[in-house]
XYZ file of C-alpha atoms in Angstrom:
565
model
C 39.311 93.583 163.853
C 40.448 92.709 167.453
C 43.790 94.332 168.657
C 45.148 95.909 171.562
C 43.415 98.861 172.998
C 45.032 101.962 174.462
C 45.289 100.552 178.171
C 46.568 97.382 176.751
C 49.409 99.078 174.926
C 50.220 100.991 177.944
C 50.554 97.840 180.123
C 52.541 96.078 177.424
C 54.955 98.733 177.057
C 55.397 99.340 180.756
C 55.682 95.420 181.303
C 58.418 95.364 178.665
C 60.248 98.284 179.958
C 60.266 97.061 183.580
C 61.211 93.560 182.334
C 64.102 94.591 179.972
C 65.478 97.123 182.375
C 65.591 94.662 185.453
C 67.164 92.021 183.203
C 70.006 94.294 181.848
C 70.801 95.795 185.127
C 71.023 92.148 186.971
C 72.736 90.893 183.745
C 75.507 93.507 184.074
C 75.707 92.808 187.893
C 76.204 89.032 187.193
C 78.868 89.926 184.501
C 80.791 92.113 187.244
C 80.993 89.038 189.405
C 82.418 86.886 186.386
C 79.267 84.918 185.933
C 77.019 84.456 182.799
C 74.515 87.277 182.270
C 71.621 84.774 181.979
C 71.899 84.191 185.767
C 71.267 87.784 186.608
C 68.531 87.897 183.824
C 66.699 84.956 185.384
C 67.109 86.429 188.937
C 65.389 89.595 187.613
C 62.447 87.798 186.372
C 62.202 85.780 189.775
C 62.181 88.989 191.505
C 59.403 90.436 189.362
C 57.580 87.202 189.017
C 55.354 85.280 191.611
C 58.241 84.401 193.835
C 58.920 87.813 195.310
C 56.524 90.774 193.546
C 53.731 88.438 193.019
C 53.890 87.530 196.732
C 54.530 91.110 197.986
C 52.404 93.093 195.778
C 50.247 90.745 193.807
C 48.016 93.577 192.245
C 51.176 95.351 190.865
C 52.437 92.021 189.433
C 49.044 91.172 188.047
C 48.834 94.716 186.429
C 52.218 94.400 184.715
C 52.371 90.686 183.829
C 48.872 89.327 183.397
C 48.437 85.525 183.086
C 45.563 85.936 180.520
C 44.243 88.377 178.241
C 45.526 90.310 175.135
C 48.741 91.653 177.103
C 49.720 88.107 178.176
C 49.211 86.899 174.478
C 51.449 89.621 173.238
C 54.173 89.111 175.893
C 54.108 85.477 175.039
C 54.304 86.043 171.229
C 57.338 88.314 172.002
C 59.007 85.590 174.126
C 58.622 83.177 171.148
C 60.142 85.672 168.910
C 63.035 86.250 171.489
C 63.821 82.592 171.957
C 63.830 81.777 168.063
C 66.170 84.655 167.516
C 68.350 83.734 170.531
C 68.776 80.210 169.191
C 70.023 81.862 165.774
C 72.815 83.307 167.900
C 73.582 80.032 169.459
C 73.820 78.383 166.086
C 76.246 81.046 164.860
C 78.523 79.874 167.709
C 78.711 76.379 166.079
C 81.719 76.104 163.798
C 81.432 72.716 161.852
C 84.852 73.139 160.554
C 86.342 72.882 164.129
C 84.409 69.684 164.563
C 85.949 68.109 161.309
C 89.682 69.477 162.294
C 89.637 67.713 165.782
C 88.115 64.526 164.464
C 88.601 61.578 166.709
C 89.021 63.480 170.215
C 85.972 65.592 169.585
C 83.572 63.099 168.501
C 84.791 60.578 170.912
C 84.299 63.073 173.886
C 81.145 64.606 172.376
C 79.649 61.208 171.820
C 80.595 59.828 175.386
C 79.466 63.166 176.925
C 76.060 62.600 175.613
C 75.996 58.680 176.267
C 76.894 58.850 179.844
C 74.275 61.254 181.156
C 71.821 60.151 178.618
C 71.999 56.524 179.966
C 72.013 57.468 183.705
C 69.185 60.006 182.915
C 67.090 57.447 181.116
C 67.757 54.832 183.926
C 66.607 57.065 186.800
C 63.607 58.344 184.978
C 62.424 54.923 183.872
C 63.105 52.963 187.112
C 62.791 55.680 189.687
C 59.887 57.978 188.242
C 58.706 59.188 191.377
C 62.246 60.584 192.549
C 62.604 62.097 189.286
C 59.268 63.858 189.267
C 57.228 62.205 186.610
C 53.721 63.434 186.741
C 50.580 61.581 186.532
C 49.547 60.657 183.031
C 52.835 61.456 181.552
C 54.116 58.713 179.053
C 56.746 56.880 180.819
C 58.993 56.457 177.517
C 58.743 59.913 176.513
C 59.490 61.322 180.049
C 62.548 59.122 180.339
C 63.717 60.095 176.778
C 63.252 63.790 177.715
C 65.349 63.287 181.037
C 68.024 61.383 179.176
C 68.304 64.246 176.544
C 67.767 67.287 179.013
C 70.704 65.763 181.298
C 73.001 65.294 178.139
C 72.871 68.849 176.445
C 75.615 71.232 177.010
C 75.506 74.993 176.450
C 77.942 75.969 173.719
C 77.481 79.773 174.387
C 78.539 79.335 177.947
C 81.247 77.042 177.348
C 82.635 79.097 174.729
C 82.471 82.280 176.993
C 84.195 80.443 180.025
C 87.098 79.412 177.717
C 87.398 83.065 176.424
C 87.678 84.247 179.931
C 90.286 81.931 180.644
C 92.299 82.487 177.545
C 91.853 78.739 176.531
C 89.557 79.187 173.581
C 92.267 78.968 170.908
C 94.318 76.298 172.754
C 94.414 72.656 171.698
C 92.326 71.943 174.767
C 89.691 74.765 174.070
C 89.536 73.414 170.491
C 88.628 69.975 171.700
C 86.312 71.301 174.217
C 84.374 73.540 171.454
C 84.212 70.638 168.973
C 82.917 68.200 171.528
C 80.159 70.823 172.498
C 79.294 71.271 168.829
C 78.848 67.559 168.377
C 77.031 67.174 171.544
C 74.498 70.291 170.843
C 73.765 69.090 167.221
C 72.988 65.548 168.436
C 71.045 66.759 171.593
C 68.918 69.097 169.678
C 68.119 66.660 167.015
C 66.909 64.039 169.608
C 64.980 66.568 171.239
C 63.329 67.695 167.950
C 62.216 64.100 167.472
C 60.760 64.036 171.125
C 58.571 67.207 170.405
C 57.476 65.282 167.101
C 56.439 62.453 169.119
C 54.609 64.421 171.569
C 52.047 65.628 168.860
C 51.580 69.061 167.248
C 49.291 71.992 167.244
C 46.480 72.057 164.505
C 48.001 72.762 161.053
C 51.176 70.816 161.681
C 52.199 67.938 159.471
C 50.207 64.936 160.703
C 51.529 61.857 162.200
C 54.949 61.155 163.799
C 55.945 58.855 161.218
C 56.163 61.843 158.811
C 57.318 64.398 161.287
C 60.478 62.586 162.554
C 61.908 61.584 159.123
C 61.182 65.250 157.900
C 62.944 66.893 160.691
C 65.951 64.789 160.170
C 65.973 65.298 156.370
C 65.544 69.019 157.065
C 68.512 68.992 159.413
C 70.631 67.032 156.797
C 69.683 69.593 153.960
C 70.272 72.588 156.098
C 73.801 71.292 157.098
C 74.992 70.390 153.504
C 73.053 71.954 150.420
C 71.635 74.902 152.157
C 74.791 75.700 153.748
C 76.661 75.719 150.558
C 74.056 77.899 149.061
C 74.132 80.387 151.899
C 77.812 80.530 151.750
C 77.708 81.445 147.764
C 74.921 83.966 148.677
C 76.751 85.942 151.329
C 79.440 87.766 149.245
C 76.458 88.810 146.868
C 74.579 90.327 149.800
C 77.737 91.986 151.397
C 78.326 93.492 147.654
C 74.802 94.718 146.838
C 73.310 95.844 150.203
C 74.068 98.260 152.951
C 75.951 97.198 156.095
C 74.822 95.876 158.577
C 71.187 96.181 157.391
C 71.506 93.895 154.523
C 73.165 90.927 156.352
C 71.231 91.409 159.424
C 67.875 91.371 157.534
C 68.920 88.239 155.445
C 70.114 86.359 158.638
C 66.629 87.185 160.604
C 64.421 86.272 157.480
C 66.511 82.851 157.255
C 65.758 82.213 160.964
C 62.181 83.085 160.841
C 61.586 81.056 157.712
C 63.391 77.963 159.028
C 61.670 78.204 162.409
C 58.134 78.670 160.724
C 58.963 75.369 158.724
C 60.007 73.178 161.750
C 57.137 74.616 163.565
C 55.017 73.502 160.803
C 56.525 69.982 161.075
C 55.362 69.617 164.547
C 58.906 70.586 166.258
C 59.449 74.077 167.866
C 60.712 76.848 165.733
C 63.887 77.085 167.883
C 65.119 73.976 166.138
C 64.793 75.657 162.694
C 66.298 78.720 163.870
C 69.262 76.823 165.504
C 70.142 75.002 162.132
C 69.856 78.400 160.421
C 72.356 79.753 162.625
C 74.652 76.868 162.246
C 74.472 76.971 158.515
C 75.023 80.797 158.327
C 77.721 80.978 160.994
C 79.771 78.215 159.341
C 80.464 80.255 156.239
C 83.929 82.136 156.189
C 81.961 84.900 154.395
C 80.343 85.998 157.463
C 82.581 88.710 158.901
C 83.312 88.696 162.579
C 82.127 92.259 162.932
C 78.821 91.028 161.315
C 78.332 88.055 163.657
C 79.136 90.405 166.597
C 76.473 92.903 165.296
C 73.895 90.040 165.150
C 74.813 88.777 168.592
C 74.595 92.186 170.176
C 71.378 92.852 168.614
C 69.794 89.796 170.084
C 71.766 89.061 173.321
C 71.282 92.665 174.720
C 67.446 92.999 173.671
C 65.714 89.815 173.094
C 67.482 87.247 175.151
C 67.317 89.232 178.348
C 63.522 89.580 177.792
C 63.100 85.795 177.513
C 65.296 84.767 180.228
C 63.733 87.192 182.516
C 60.387 85.961 181.489
C 61.213 82.491 182.800
C 61.060 83.991 186.157
C 57.563 85.318 185.631
C 56.183 81.681 185.039
C 57.016 79.888 188.193
C 57.024 80.585 192.014
C 60.806 79.266 192.358
C 60.451 79.150 196.450
C 57.136 77.424 196.631
C 58.179 74.729 194.069
C 61.580 74.334 195.139
C 62.052 70.522 195.912
C 65.467 69.783 197.396
C 65.709 66.155 197.093
C 64.562 66.491 193.416
C 67.023 69.321 192.850
C 70.058 67.314 194.483
C 68.918 64.151 192.602
C 68.998 65.938 189.154
C 72.150 67.820 189.843
C 74.208 64.569 190.944
C 72.865 62.437 187.939
C 73.600 65.268 185.494
C 77.178 65.969 186.955
C 78.262 62.307 187.301
C 77.078 61.400 183.709
C 78.352 64.297 181.820
C 81.878 64.595 183.752
C 82.241 60.851 183.697
C 81.233 60.173 180.292
C 83.352 63.015 178.924
C 86.271 61.920 180.925
C 86.139 58.439 179.596
C 85.937 59.808 175.985
C 88.943 62.048 176.631
C 91.006 59.115 178.144
C 89.950 57.116 174.957
C 91.244 59.926 172.751
C 94.612 59.920 174.482
C 94.224 62.981 176.927
C 96.000 63.147 180.212
C 93.873 62.231 183.132
C 93.673 65.832 184.645
C 92.781 67.325 181.194
C 90.298 64.714 180.437
C 88.683 65.626 183.867
C 88.741 69.285 182.777
C 87.042 68.296 179.707
C 84.243 66.866 181.576
C 83.451 70.035 183.803
C 83.907 72.350 180.846
C 81.235 70.299 179.073
C 79.057 70.220 182.285
C 77.891 73.721 181.725
C 74.401 73.519 180.792
C 73.183 77.169 181.043
C 70.651 78.655 178.471
C 70.323 75.463 176.428
C 68.945 73.453 179.222
C 66.669 76.116 180.452
C 65.123 76.526 176.952
C 64.584 72.754 176.682
C 63.111 72.512 180.219
C 60.528 75.392 179.354
C 59.590 73.700 176.184
C 59.066 70.410 178.124
C 56.946 72.317 180.872
C 54.645 74.104 177.950
C 54.070 70.704 176.322
C 53.192 69.118 179.677
C 55.974 66.630 179.768
C 57.250 67.675 183.267
C 55.746 69.432 186.239
C 56.893 72.602 187.749
C 59.055 71.202 190.527
C 61.193 69.232 187.958
C 61.455 72.271 185.856
C 62.558 74.329 188.840
C 65.052 71.651 189.623
C 66.406 71.597 185.981
C 66.692 75.483 185.907
C 68.770 75.316 189.116
C 70.855 72.678 187.866
C 71.712 74.707 184.673
C 72.575 77.671 186.699
C 74.908 75.878 189.163
C 76.634 74.060 186.484
C 77.303 76.989 184.566
C 78.577 78.848 187.637
C 80.841 76.034 188.748
C 82.531 75.468 185.242
C 85.015 78.296 185.248
C 86.426 77.932 188.845
C 86.684 74.299 188.628
C 88.680 74.495 185.294
C 90.891 77.089 186.856
C 91.667 74.719 189.847
C 92.061 71.431 187.643
C 94.293 73.267 185.067
C 95.999 75.494 187.347
C 94.942 78.728 185.761
C 94.282 82.189 187.061
C 91.531 83.930 185.450
C 93.075 86.988 183.656
C 92.128 90.384 185.284
C 91.839 93.475 183.472
C 93.776 96.402 184.591
C 90.571 98.452 184.642
C 89.504 96.317 187.776
C 92.274 98.016 189.639
C 92.339 101.643 188.090
C 90.983 103.995 190.884
C 88.687 107.120 189.885
C 90.703 109.290 192.302
C 93.955 108.204 190.744
C 92.536 109.149 187.118
C 94.221 112.492 186.162
C 92.927 113.660 182.743
C 95.391 116.748 182.742
C 98.669 115.595 183.902
C 100.656 118.704 184.976
C 104.072 117.273 185.019
C 106.400 117.546 182.229
C 109.115 115.150 183.435
C 109.198 111.568 184.349
C 109.893 112.364 188.085
C 107.159 115.109 188.240
C 104.566 112.765 186.551
C 105.360 109.784 188.833
C 105.193 112.107 191.992
C 101.934 113.702 190.915
C 100.400 110.250 190.197
C 101.797 108.880 193.627
C 99.851 111.340 195.617
C 96.281 109.840 195.165
C 97.706 106.241 195.105
C 99.350 106.806 198.472
C 96.129 108.068 199.927
C 94.356 105.075 198.880
C 97.227 102.781 199.957
C 97.660 104.589 203.343
C 101.233 105.385 202.421
C 103.602 108.352 202.534
C 103.476 109.971 198.801
C 107.276 110.460 198.900
C 108.296 107.164 200.001
C 105.945 105.534 197.186
C 107.230 107.862 194.646
C 110.748 107.117 195.732
C 110.225 103.281 195.207
C 108.960 103.836 191.801
C 111.732 106.088 190.760
C 114.237 103.755 192.160
C 112.745 101.047 189.655
C 112.682 103.598 186.883
C 116.370 104.256 187.132
C 116.917 100.663 186.691
C 115.283 100.521 183.353
C 112.936 102.964 181.640
C 109.347 102.045 181.694
C 108.265 103.581 178.215
C 106.879 100.822 176.147
C 106.399 103.021 172.898
C 103.300 104.000 171.037
C 102.909 106.911 173.649
C 102.523 104.732 176.719
C 104.503 104.545 179.918
C 104.189 102.010 182.725
C 106.200 103.207 185.715
C 105.747 100.352 188.423
C 106.929 99.003 191.651
C 106.256 96.017 193.922
C 105.457 96.929 197.624
C 105.266 94.889 200.700
C 102.597 97.103 202.260
C 99.791 96.334 199.861
C 97.512 93.396 199.324
C 95.760 94.158 195.910
C 97.276 95.979 192.845
C 96.587 99.729 192.587
C 96.742 101.663 189.182
C 96.731 105.192 188.404
C 96.527 106.924 185.013
C 97.739 110.334 183.923
C 96.901 111.953 180.506
C 99.702 114.384 179.227
C 98.630 116.276 176.155
C 102.305 117.467 175.309
C 103.869 114.052 176.190
C 106.614 113.068 178.542
C 109.982 111.393 177.666
C 110.104 108.068 179.376
C 112.915 106.815 177.130
C 110.562 104.550 174.952
C 112.148 102.234 172.385
C 110.582 104.153 169.508
C 111.551 107.411 170.902
C 107.998 108.691 171.206
C 106.886 110.737 174.346
C 104.357 109.307 176.548
C 100.818 110.683 176.601
C 99.376 107.880 178.640
C 101.280 107.357 181.911
C 100.180 104.600 183.965
C 101.448 104.122 187.460
C 101.290 100.462 188.523
C 101.742 99.157 192.217
C 101.558 95.460 192.907
C 102.167 93.409 196.068
C 105.529 91.532 196.421
C 104.042 88.369 197.394
C 102.017 87.891 194.018
C 104.601 87.234 191.288
C 102.493 87.065 188.377
C 99.942 89.870 188.702
C 102.399 92.670 187.673
C 103.273 90.946 184.304
C 99.594 90.178 183.850
C 98.459 93.829 184.218
C 101.431 95.210 182.121
C 100.437 92.731 179.415
C 96.711 93.815 179.658
C 97.538 97.465 179.237
C 99.498 96.895 176.424
C 96.955 94.798 174.766
C 94.036 96.937 175.610
C 95.742 99.968 173.943
C 97.535 98.556 170.905
C 95.126 99.946 168.418
C 96.395 103.565 167.488
C 92.591 104.596 167.117
C 91.884 103.610 170.753
C 94.845 105.314 171.965
C 93.866 108.408 170.073
C 90.390 108.146 171.550
C 91.765 107.563 175.137
C 93.797 110.878 174.858
C 90.563 112.713 174.583
C 88.836 111.179 177.618
C 87.968 113.629 180.340
C 86.678 111.075 182.992
C 87.363 107.900 184.748
C 84.116 106.390 183.450
C 84.543 107.578 179.841
C 88.002 105.931 179.737
C 86.881 102.605 181.453
C 83.880 102.458 178.907
C 86.216 102.935 176.122
C 88.598 100.147 177.069
C 85.747 97.742 177.882
C 83.921 98.357 174.448
C 86.976 97.828 172.634
C 87.751 94.553 174.752
C 84.152 93.299 174.311
C 82.914 93.710 177.752
């Protein structure tokens, strides 16, 4: 029996450790910059792949990430598993009930959001194949059909995250965007599944495209109707008779693997079956949010980083970067998607600016675009230069989506108070026993950071405190002041074990005392930070755990974990 020898196991574990570690580090850096983690994860792979490491230290790159042999085969198998599980999570994001509730607006915007880029993409690939990078020997119709589909797809996870970051997810606008993206993704993946069936299959798959395409469509219909209802009825039994989270997590992964194996057998990639399994599972109201989050964290923090970092190992992005091709793909993708969604939004009765915002929200391609492109590269449908162009387009549209929405809708991205909390101004053992003493104690480190006199700073805060007490209840007080001499907010925190009377409405002494300083020329930031402090510590258990923190890092980690990142 052939298997991995000891040296292969060593190389495999080293490769996975290096790849996952780099992907997590760069993914976190991307999130710190308010960008999707996938951007950092792909960048990690680019640095470790032929683009950087392969050029500077080719022997090291070849040792860690060989292009052939048992280690390469094992890495490829893990990447297949990773992408299959990632599409399960993407499917969980799809809420079919949201699509039905939004009705005409969602279907109209979703359909026009596909028709616009689909038409432009197909026409460009059909009439200008050289400009769009069609390789020799590639079927013109299948190439044009792929380009039309690739430029039509949206990235529901990226869209949902952008809307959440901007506090738009549960708004009427956000629901229309999400429902449109759901419809867009379902239709786009079904079309792409048909393309893969038309391309032909590996040995052992169902022979003939005339069987494969109808069977794929039938499977999708059954999964979204009969099997969805069966899963919905089965979930309460699983919750009642299995341990949490192992029972539901195991069921979800088994369902995704079986569905993926079936669509792979049909001649379509396993990710399509896994995606449909996620849609059917995620649409049930019996799937608790905590369970959904557990599945998401399990996959998104281990398997997804491995897959997206692995993309950078496959291609030299600098050598195969074709600027005219990148520009052509980007322009066609943006004009088709934004223009199509704008037209659909206007027909549904949306105001012009909101319809345009809908188009740019749907324009985020992210991971879905990259996955489609990678599969097309594997099947020989596109070349390396076009693959690089599609990846660049996916990343740029994802990065631009949030800032453009902010500008169009005149929004300000919510800023967490922890962004302005300073380590030097975190006092885990507040010595003061009165309001004045606590404020003066916290004013010392903040004054040093702002280059101000501590006495004057404390005086400004105390003047404000005399106008109205700043105890908000539940053991929290937020004395604050607006100053002309600072350009950015500053936050300090003192923890008092015994509590300090800040005349709170509930009469409880304050154990968590925040000192908040904001610039006078920014009217909204003070209210924004006050609201965020209150929201972040509204849970009694979180407040109790906050009282026991002994370092700045420990406190910030607590707040971010409860906030979800």
